[in-house]
Structures are given as C-alpha cells and as structure tokens.
Amino acid sequence: VVGSVVLISLSYLGYNKLVIEPKDNEAISELNQAQYYFEIALNSSNSDSLYKRALNGGEGRYGFLDIIENYSGTSASKLATYSAGMSYLNMKDYENAIKYLDQFDSDDIMLSALSKGAIGDAFAQLGQNQDAYDYYVKAFRASNNSYSTPKYLYKAAMLGAELGKNSSAIKYFKRIKKEFPEVSEAQLVDVQIGRIENIK
C-alpha cells in the first residue's frame, strides 16, 4: 500500500513537472503575443483588425481561440477565454462575447466581477435588459472595491429603474453614495434618486 502511494505521488509529481509545467510555459509564451495585439487594439482607431489578430493569431503565433483549444486547463487558457470575450465585446459581436465570458472561471475576484459586468453590457446592447440587470447584480456582488462595485451598482440601478425595480434601484444608488462617495457615479446619485421618486 505504501509503495502504491509513493508510486502514485511520484507519478503525479512527474506528470506535473514533465507535462503540465512545460505546457503552461508554452501557453504563456503564446498568450503574450495575442495579448500584445489586444492591448494595441484598445488604443487603436483600426481596432477590429487587431482584435481579429488577437483572436486568430498572426505571424506564426497562436491567438486566443487557438490557446483555448490547445492549452485547455492552463492558466493561460483561462485568461485567453476572458480576453476573447472582451475582444468580441469590443468588436460588437455580443453573442460571442457572452459565450466566452460565460465560460471564464477564475479565482481572481476582480476579473470575475469585470467578466460578469461585461456580460451585462453585452446583454444590454442586445436589448435583453433583464439578463443585463441580473449580470450587473452578479458583478457588484462578486467583488467589493472602489472600481467595479460602484460602476455595476450604478448600471444595475439605472436598468432596475427601467424595469420597474424602483426600490432596488434607490437602494443601489444610496449604497454608492454611502460607501463610495469619491467616485464619479456618486455625483449623479441624487439626481437619479429624485427622478425615480418623481416617477413613483
């Protein structure tokens, strides 16, 4: 029994060292080039072609979609899934944005919040306001910080008011004012609360 346990442990360590680690390193190397195109696209006027290159690869290097397919289970594949979804969102391909961002799974609570918020943005662009609202709520619940939390509280409150969820909208606006008074969204809260109360 002891021999079997030792053999299994050594096999596991050997597999990690000889298979998983090299695969991770190779995937990260490929990801760097795709991420480079993505970063340039964010600040470019000709962004669609750069997002496509980030997704599909170029100059003999993999893009996000190749990394997802060929390096499944690696940390690089997870990040590629997020970046692919964000690329599609920026290209206004909202269905694919939702598809990839919904597959993204990470222990990074900030990226988790941003991915859920981005799914909300995609649904909003498709006119699916209830789905957008649900994802904005998931986004601000995923992480409590001064960047993503007030941003998605505000979006959830605005959509909530459109959907007739006035009490929830007011609650979210008041939370922004109380917990995040320094953010830009906080300056708009009183006007929005007044608008909703007048509707009521």
PDB file of C-alpha atoms in Angstrom:
ATOM      1  CA  VAL A   1       0.000   0.000   0.000  1.00  0.00           C
ATOM      2  CA  VAL A   2       2.790   2.406   0.964  1.00  0.00           C
ATOM      3  CA  GLY A   3       4.595   1.542  -2.253  1.00  0.00           C
ATOM      4  CA  SER A   4       1.470   2.266  -4.264  1.00  0.00           C
ATOM      5  CA  VAL A   5       1.001   5.637  -2.570  1.00  0.00           C
ATOM      6  CA  VAL A   6       4.629   6.570  -3.227  1.00  0.00           C
ATOM      7  CA  LEU A   7       4.338   5.464  -6.864  1.00  0.00           C
ATOM      8  CA  ILE A   8       1.142   7.476  -7.378  1.00  0.00           C
ATOM      9  CA  SER A   9       2.711  10.546  -5.729  1.00  0.00           C
ATOM     10  CA  LEU A  10       5.854  10.293  -7.850  1.00  0.00           C
ATOM     11  CA  SER A  11       3.784   9.791 -10.994  1.00  0.00           C
ATOM     12  CA  TYR A  12       1.711  12.870 -10.172  1.00  0.00           C
ATOM     13  CA  LEU A  13       4.794  14.992  -9.475  1.00  0.00           C
ATOM     14  CA  GLY A  14       6.479  13.715 -12.624  1.00  0.00           C
ATOM     15  CA  TYR A  15       3.405  14.458 -14.734  1.00  0.00           C
ATOM     16  CA  ASN A  16       3.225  17.987 -13.351  1.00  0.00           C
ATOM     17  CA  LYS A  17       6.939  18.590 -13.906  1.00  0.00           C
ATOM     18  CA  LEU A  18       7.277  16.987 -17.332  1.00  0.00           C
ATOM     19  CA  VAL A  19       3.853  17.696 -18.897  1.00  0.00           C
ATOM     20  CA  ILE A  20       1.852  20.393 -17.100  1.00  0.00           C
ATOM     21  CA  GLU A  21       4.609  22.927 -16.368  1.00  0.00           C
ATOM     22  CA  PRO A  22       6.094  22.929 -19.906  1.00  0.00           C
ATOM     23  CA  LYS A  23       2.567  23.179 -21.351  1.00  0.00           C
ATOM     24  CA  ASP A  24       1.825  26.142 -19.050  1.00  0.00           C
ATOM     25  CA  ASN A  25       5.061  27.892 -20.045  1.00  0.00           C
ATOM     26  CA  GLU A  26       4.410  27.305 -23.741  1.00  0.00           C
ATOM     27  CA  ALA A  27       0.843  28.598 -23.404  1.00  0.00           C
ATOM     28  CA  ILE A  28       2.003  31.750 -21.588  1.00  0.00           C
ATOM     29  CA  SER A  29       4.526  32.425 -24.352  1.00  0.00           C
ATOM     30  CA  GLU A  30       1.770  32.167 -26.976  1.00  0.00           C
ATOM     31  CA  LEU A  31      -0.597  34.269 -24.867  1.00  0.00           C
ATOM     32  CA  ASN A  32       1.880  37.149 -24.631  1.00  0.00           C
ATOM     33  CA  GLN A  33       1.724  37.807 -28.381  1.00  0.00           C
ATOM     34  CA  ALA A  34      -2.087  37.594 -28.534  1.00  0.00           C
ATOM     35  CA  GLN A  35      -2.336  39.886 -25.511  1.00  0.00           C
ATOM     36  CA  TYR A  36       0.031  42.332 -27.235  1.00  0.00           C
ATOM     37  CA  TYR A  37      -2.392  42.657 -30.179  1.00  0.00           C
ATOM     38  CA  PHE A  38      -5.294  43.047 -27.723  1.00  0.00           C
ATOM     39  CA  GLU A  39      -3.555  45.883 -25.847  1.00  0.00           C
ATOM     40  CA  ILE A  40      -2.768  47.725 -29.090  1.00  0.00           C
ATOM     41  CA  ALA A  41      -6.385  47.287 -30.245  1.00  0.00           C
ATOM     42  CA  LEU A  42      -7.649  49.011 -27.086  1.00  0.00           C
ATOM     43  CA  ASN A  43      -5.900  52.221 -28.172  1.00  0.00           C
ATOM     44  CA  SER A  44      -6.215  51.976 -31.939  1.00  0.00           C
ATOM     45  CA  SER A  45      -8.589  53.517 -34.464  1.00  0.00           C
ATOM     46  CA  ASN A  46      -8.289  50.357 -36.596  1.00  0.00           C
ATOM     47  CA  SER A  47      -9.108  48.107 -33.674  1.00  0.00           C
ATOM     48  CA  ASP A  48     -11.268  45.403 -35.323  1.00  0.00           C
ATOM     49  CA  SER A  49      -8.397  44.008 -37.402  1.00  0.00           C
ATOM     50  CA  LEU A  50      -6.183  43.928 -34.306  1.00  0.00           C
ATOM     51  CA  TYR A  51      -8.860  42.206 -32.223  1.00  0.00           C
ATOM     52  CA  LYS A  52      -9.208  39.624 -35.003  1.00  0.00           C
ATOM     53  CA  ARG A  53      -5.457  39.068 -34.936  1.00  0.00           C
ATOM     54  CA  ALA A  54      -5.565  38.711 -31.153  1.00  0.00           C
ATOM     55  CA  LEU A  55      -8.342  36.137 -31.538  1.00  0.00           C
ATOM     56  CA  ASN A  56      -6.984  34.195 -34.504  1.00  0.00           C
ATOM     57  CA  GLY A  57      -3.240  34.732 -34.233  1.00  0.00           C
ATOM     58  CA  GLY A  58      -0.717  36.096 -36.649  1.00  0.00           C
ATOM     59  CA  GLU A  59       2.950  35.897 -37.670  1.00  0.00           C
ATOM     60  CA  GLY A  60       3.000  32.197 -36.875  1.00  0.00           C
ATOM     61  CA  ARG A  61       1.729  32.648 -33.323  1.00  0.00           C
ATOM     62  CA  TYR A  62      -1.488  31.465 -31.722  1.00  0.00           C
ATOM     63  CA  GLY A  63      -4.418  33.734 -30.966  1.00  0.00           C
ATOM     64  CA  PHE A  64      -6.763  33.474 -28.005  1.00  0.00           C
ATOM     65  CA  LEU A  65      -9.003  30.913 -29.722  1.00  0.00           C
ATOM     66  CA  ASP A  66      -6.038  28.615 -30.505  1.00  0.00           C
ATOM     67  CA  ILE A  67      -4.792  28.880 -26.921  1.00  0.00           C
ATOM     68  CA  ILE A  68      -8.229  27.983 -25.550  1.00  0.00           C
ATOM     69  CA  GLU A  69      -8.371  24.932 -27.838  1.00  0.00           C
ATOM     70  CA  ASN A  70      -4.782  23.700 -27.485  1.00  0.00           C
ATOM     71  CA  TYR A  71      -3.959  24.527 -23.863  1.00  0.00           C
ATOM     72  CA  SER A  72      -7.177  23.671 -22.073  1.00  0.00           C
ATOM     73  CA  GLY A  73      -6.863  23.700 -18.294  1.00  0.00           C
ATOM     74  CA  THR A  74      -3.891  26.042 -18.137  1.00  0.00           C
ATOM     75  CA  SER A  75      -3.951  29.473 -16.521  1.00  0.00           C
ATOM     76  CA  ALA A  76      -3.141  30.966 -19.949  1.00  0.00           C
ATOM     77  CA  SER A  77      -6.231  29.296 -21.429  1.00  0.00           C
ATOM     78  CA  LYS A  78      -8.414  30.831 -18.709  1.00  0.00           C
ATOM     79  CA  LEU A  79      -7.047  34.306 -19.365  1.00  0.00           C
ATOM     80  CA  ALA A  80      -7.399  33.753 -23.129  1.00  0.00           C
ATOM     81  CA  THR A  81     -11.081  32.934 -22.574  1.00  0.00           C
ATOM     82  CA  TYR A  82     -11.593  36.246 -20.770  1.00  0.00           C
ATOM     83  CA  SER A  83      -9.642  38.212 -23.386  1.00  0.00           C
ATOM     84  CA  ALA A  84     -11.505  36.512 -26.243  1.00  0.00           C
ATOM     85  CA  GLY A  85     -14.809  37.541 -24.694  1.00  0.00           C
ATOM     86  CA  MET A  86     -13.621  41.116 -24.239  1.00  0.00           C
ATOM     87  CA  SER A  87     -12.336  41.190 -27.831  1.00  0.00           C
ATOM     88  CA  TYR A  88     -15.728  40.122 -29.155  1.00  0.00           C
ATOM     89  CA  LEU A  89     -17.436  42.684 -26.911  1.00  0.00           C
ATOM     90  CA  ASN A  90     -15.257  45.472 -28.318  1.00  0.00           C
ATOM     91  CA  MET A  91     -15.995  44.231 -31.850  1.00  0.00           C
ATOM     92  CA  LYS A  92     -19.738  44.406 -31.038  1.00  0.00           C
ATOM     93  CA  ASP A  93     -20.129  40.642 -31.545  1.00  0.00           C
ATOM     94  CA  TYR A  94     -22.243  40.366 -28.425  1.00  0.00           C
ATOM     95  CA  GLU A  95     -23.322  36.719 -28.758  1.00  0.00           C
ATOM     96  CA  ASN A  96     -19.707  35.507 -28.876  1.00  0.00           C
ATOM     97  CA  ALA A  97     -18.767  37.919 -26.091  1.00  0.00           C
ATOM     98  CA  ILE A  98     -21.388  36.300 -23.861  1.00  0.00           C
ATOM     99  CA  LYS A  99     -20.331  32.806 -24.949  1.00  0.00           C
ATOM    100  CA  TYR A 100     -16.675  33.225 -23.960  1.00  0.00           C
ATOM    101  CA  LEU A 101     -17.118  35.436 -20.910  1.00  0.00           C
ATOM    102  CA  ASP A 102     -19.677  32.981 -19.530  1.00  0.00           C
ATOM    103  CA  GLN A 103     -17.066  30.209 -19.831  1.00  0.00           C
ATOM    104  CA  PHE A 104     -14.490  32.245 -17.913  1.00  0.00           C
ATOM    105  CA  ASP A 105     -13.787  30.935 -14.431  1.00  0.00           C
ATOM    106  CA  SER A 106     -11.155  32.417 -12.145  1.00  0.00           C
ATOM    107  CA  ASP A 107     -10.213  32.865  -8.501  1.00  0.00           C
ATOM    108  CA  ASP A 108      -9.345  36.474  -9.353  1.00  0.00           C
ATOM    109  CA  ILE A 109     -12.371  38.292  -7.902  1.00  0.00           C
ATOM    110  CA  MET A 110     -11.721  41.484  -9.873  1.00  0.00           C
ATOM    111  CA  LEU A 111     -11.624  39.680 -13.233  1.00  0.00           C
ATOM    112  CA  SER A 112     -14.661  37.669 -12.172  1.00  0.00           C
ATOM    113  CA  ALA A 113     -16.563  40.896 -11.471  1.00  0.00           C
ATOM    114  CA  LEU A 114     -15.434  42.508 -14.728  1.00  0.00           C
ATOM    115  CA  SER A 115     -16.396  39.454 -16.791  1.00  0.00           C
ATOM    116  CA  LYS A 116     -19.896  39.385 -15.288  1.00  0.00           C
ATOM    117  CA  GLY A 117     -20.254  43.124 -15.844  1.00  0.00           C
ATOM    118  CA  ALA A 118     -19.123  42.733 -19.449  1.00  0.00           C
ATOM    119  CA  ILE A 119     -21.767  40.028 -19.978  1.00  0.00           C
ATOM    120  CA  GLY A 120     -24.275  42.535 -18.612  1.00  0.00           C
ATOM    121  CA  ASP A 121     -23.041  45.115 -21.141  1.00  0.00           C
ATOM    122  CA  ALA A 122     -23.430  42.600 -23.981  1.00  0.00           C
ATOM    123  CA  PHE A 123     -26.985  41.715 -22.940  1.00  0.00           C
ATOM    124  CA  ALA A 124     -27.812  45.432 -22.653  1.00  0.00           C
ATOM    125  CA  GLN A 125     -26.591  46.006 -26.211  1.00  0.00           C
ATOM    126  CA  LEU A 126     -28.823  43.140 -27.363  1.00  0.00           C
ATOM    127  CA  GLY A 127     -31.811  44.752 -25.646  1.00  0.00           C
ATOM    128  CA  GLN A 128     -32.105  41.916 -23.113  1.00  0.00           C
ATOM    129  CA  ASN A 129     -32.402  44.214 -20.138  1.00  0.00           C
ATOM    130  CA  GLN A 130     -33.492  41.679 -17.532  1.00  0.00           C
ATOM    131  CA  ASP A 131     -30.458  39.487 -18.297  1.00  0.00           C
ATOM    132  CA  ALA A 132     -28.222  42.565 -18.278  1.00  0.00           C
ATOM    133  CA  TYR A 133     -29.612  43.616 -14.899  1.00  0.00           C
ATOM    134  CA  ASP A 134     -29.059  40.138 -13.426  1.00  0.00           C
ATOM    135  CA  TYR A 135     -25.407  40.143 -14.519  1.00  0.00           C
ATOM    136  CA  TYR A 136     -24.776  43.665 -13.217  1.00  0.00           C
ATOM    137  CA  VAL A 137     -26.040  42.476  -9.831  1.00  0.00           C
ATOM    138  CA  LYS A 138     -23.733  39.437 -10.030  1.00  0.00           C
ATOM    139  CA  ALA A 139     -20.870  41.755 -10.970  1.00  0.00           C
ATOM    140  CA  PHE A 140     -21.136  44.090  -7.992  1.00  0.00           C
ATOM    141  CA  ARG A 141     -21.639  41.138  -5.659  1.00  0.00           C
ATOM    142  CA  ALA A 142     -18.522  39.373  -6.981  1.00  0.00           C
ATOM    143  CA  SER A 143     -16.092  41.917  -5.546  1.00  0.00           C
ATOM    144  CA  ASN A 144     -16.274  44.873  -3.177  1.00  0.00           C
ATOM    145  CA  ASN A 145     -13.876  47.553  -4.435  1.00  0.00           C
ATOM    146  CA  SER A 146     -13.995  51.196  -5.469  1.00  0.00           C
ATOM    147  CA  TYR A 147     -13.646  50.460  -9.201  1.00  0.00           C
ATOM    148  CA  SER A 148     -16.065  47.740 -10.278  1.00  0.00           C
ATOM    149  CA  THR A 149     -18.582  47.815  -7.404  1.00  0.00           C
ATOM    150  CA  PRO A 150     -19.939  51.369  -7.851  1.00  0.00           C
ATOM    151  CA  LYS A 151     -19.744  51.021 -11.639  1.00  0.00           C
ATOM    152  CA  TYR A 152     -22.040  47.980 -11.690  1.00  0.00           C
ATOM    153  CA  LEU A 153     -24.215  49.204  -8.827  1.00  0.00           C
ATOM    154  CA  TYR A 154     -24.919  52.260 -10.968  1.00  0.00           C
ATOM    155  CA  LYS A 155     -25.663  50.221 -14.099  1.00  0.00           C
ATOM    156  CA  ALA A 156     -27.905  47.848 -12.127  1.00  0.00           C
ATOM    157  CA  ALA A 157     -29.736  50.812 -10.586  1.00  0.00           C
ATOM    158  CA  MET A 158     -30.287  52.501 -13.951  1.00  0.00           C
ATOM    159  CA  LEU A 159     -31.589  49.325 -15.583  1.00  0.00           C
ATOM    160  CA  GLY A 160     -33.539  48.408 -12.459  1.00  0.00           C
ATOM    161  CA  ALA A 161     -35.425  51.704 -12.725  1.00  0.00           C
ATOM    162  CA  GLU A 162     -36.242  50.943 -16.375  1.00  0.00           C
ATOM    163  CA  LEU A 163     -37.518  47.507 -15.345  1.00  0.00           C
ATOM    164  CA  GLY A 164     -39.725  48.933 -12.593  1.00  0.00           C
ATOM    165  CA  LYS A 165     -37.454  47.754  -9.755  1.00  0.00           C
ATOM    166  CA  ASN A 166     -37.542  51.213  -8.182  1.00  0.00           C
ATOM    167  CA  SER A 167     -36.875  50.250  -4.569  1.00  0.00           C
ATOM    168  CA  SER A 168     -33.830  48.187  -5.556  1.00  0.00           C
ATOM    169  CA  ALA A 169     -32.598  50.997  -7.803  1.00  0.00           C
ATOM    170  CA  ILE A 170     -32.832  53.538  -4.986  1.00  0.00           C
ATOM    171  CA  LYS A 171     -31.094  51.114  -2.599  1.00  0.00           C
ATOM    172  CA  TYR A 172     -28.199  50.661  -5.056  1.00  0.00           C
ATOM    173  CA  PHE A 173     -27.878  54.412  -5.624  1.00  0.00           C
ATOM    174  CA  LYS A 174     -27.828  55.063  -1.874  1.00  0.00           C
ATOM    175  CA  ARG A 175     -25.159  52.400  -1.389  1.00  0.00           C
ATOM    176  CA  ILE A 176     -22.939  54.176  -3.928  1.00  0.00           C
ATOM    177  CA  LYS A 177     -23.387  57.487  -2.093  1.00  0.00           C
ATOM    178  CA  LYS A 178     -22.706  55.931   1.313  1.00  0.00           C
ATOM    179  CA  GLU A 179     -19.830  53.552   0.517  1.00  0.00           C
ATOM    180  CA  PHE A 180     -18.158  55.189  -2.495  1.00  0.00           C
ATOM    181  CA  PRO A 181     -18.661  58.966  -2.163  1.00  0.00           C
ATOM    182  CA  GLU A 182     -15.413  59.707  -4.023  1.00  0.00           C
ATOM    183  CA  VAL A 183     -16.313  58.009  -7.321  1.00  0.00           C
ATOM    184  CA  SER A 184     -17.805  59.854 -10.286  1.00  0.00           C
ATOM    185  CA  GLU A 185     -21.032  57.824 -10.135  1.00  0.00           C
ATOM    186  CA  ALA A 186     -21.724  59.212  -6.653  1.00  0.00           C
ATOM    187  CA  GLN A 187     -22.121  62.710  -8.100  1.00  0.00           C
ATOM    188  CA  LEU A 188     -25.087  61.518 -10.183  1.00  0.00           C
ATOM    189  CA  VAL A 189     -26.911  59.610  -7.474  1.00  0.00           C
ATOM    190  CA  ASP A 190     -29.111  62.389  -6.021  1.00  0.00           C
ATOM    191  CA  VAL A 191     -30.434  63.355  -9.458  1.00  0.00           C
ATOM    192  CA  GLN A 192     -31.297  59.740 -10.268  1.00  0.00           C
ATOM    193  CA  ILE A 193     -32.982  59.137  -6.894  1.00  0.00           C
ATOM    194  CA  GLY A 194     -35.056  62.303  -7.391  1.00  0.00           C
ATOM    195  CA  ARG A 195     -36.030  61.174 -10.875  1.00  0.00           C
ATOM    196  CA  ILE A 196     -37.204  57.767  -9.638  1.00  0.00           C
ATOM    197  CA  GLU A 197     -39.090  59.231  -6.675  1.00  0.00           C
ATOM    198  CA  ASN A 198     -40.937  61.568  -9.049  1.00  0.00           C
ATOM    199  CA  ILE A 199     -41.909  58.581 -11.194  1.00  0.00           C
ATOM    200  CA  LYS A 200     -43.289  56.839  -8.109  1.00  0.00           C
TER     201      LYS A 200
END
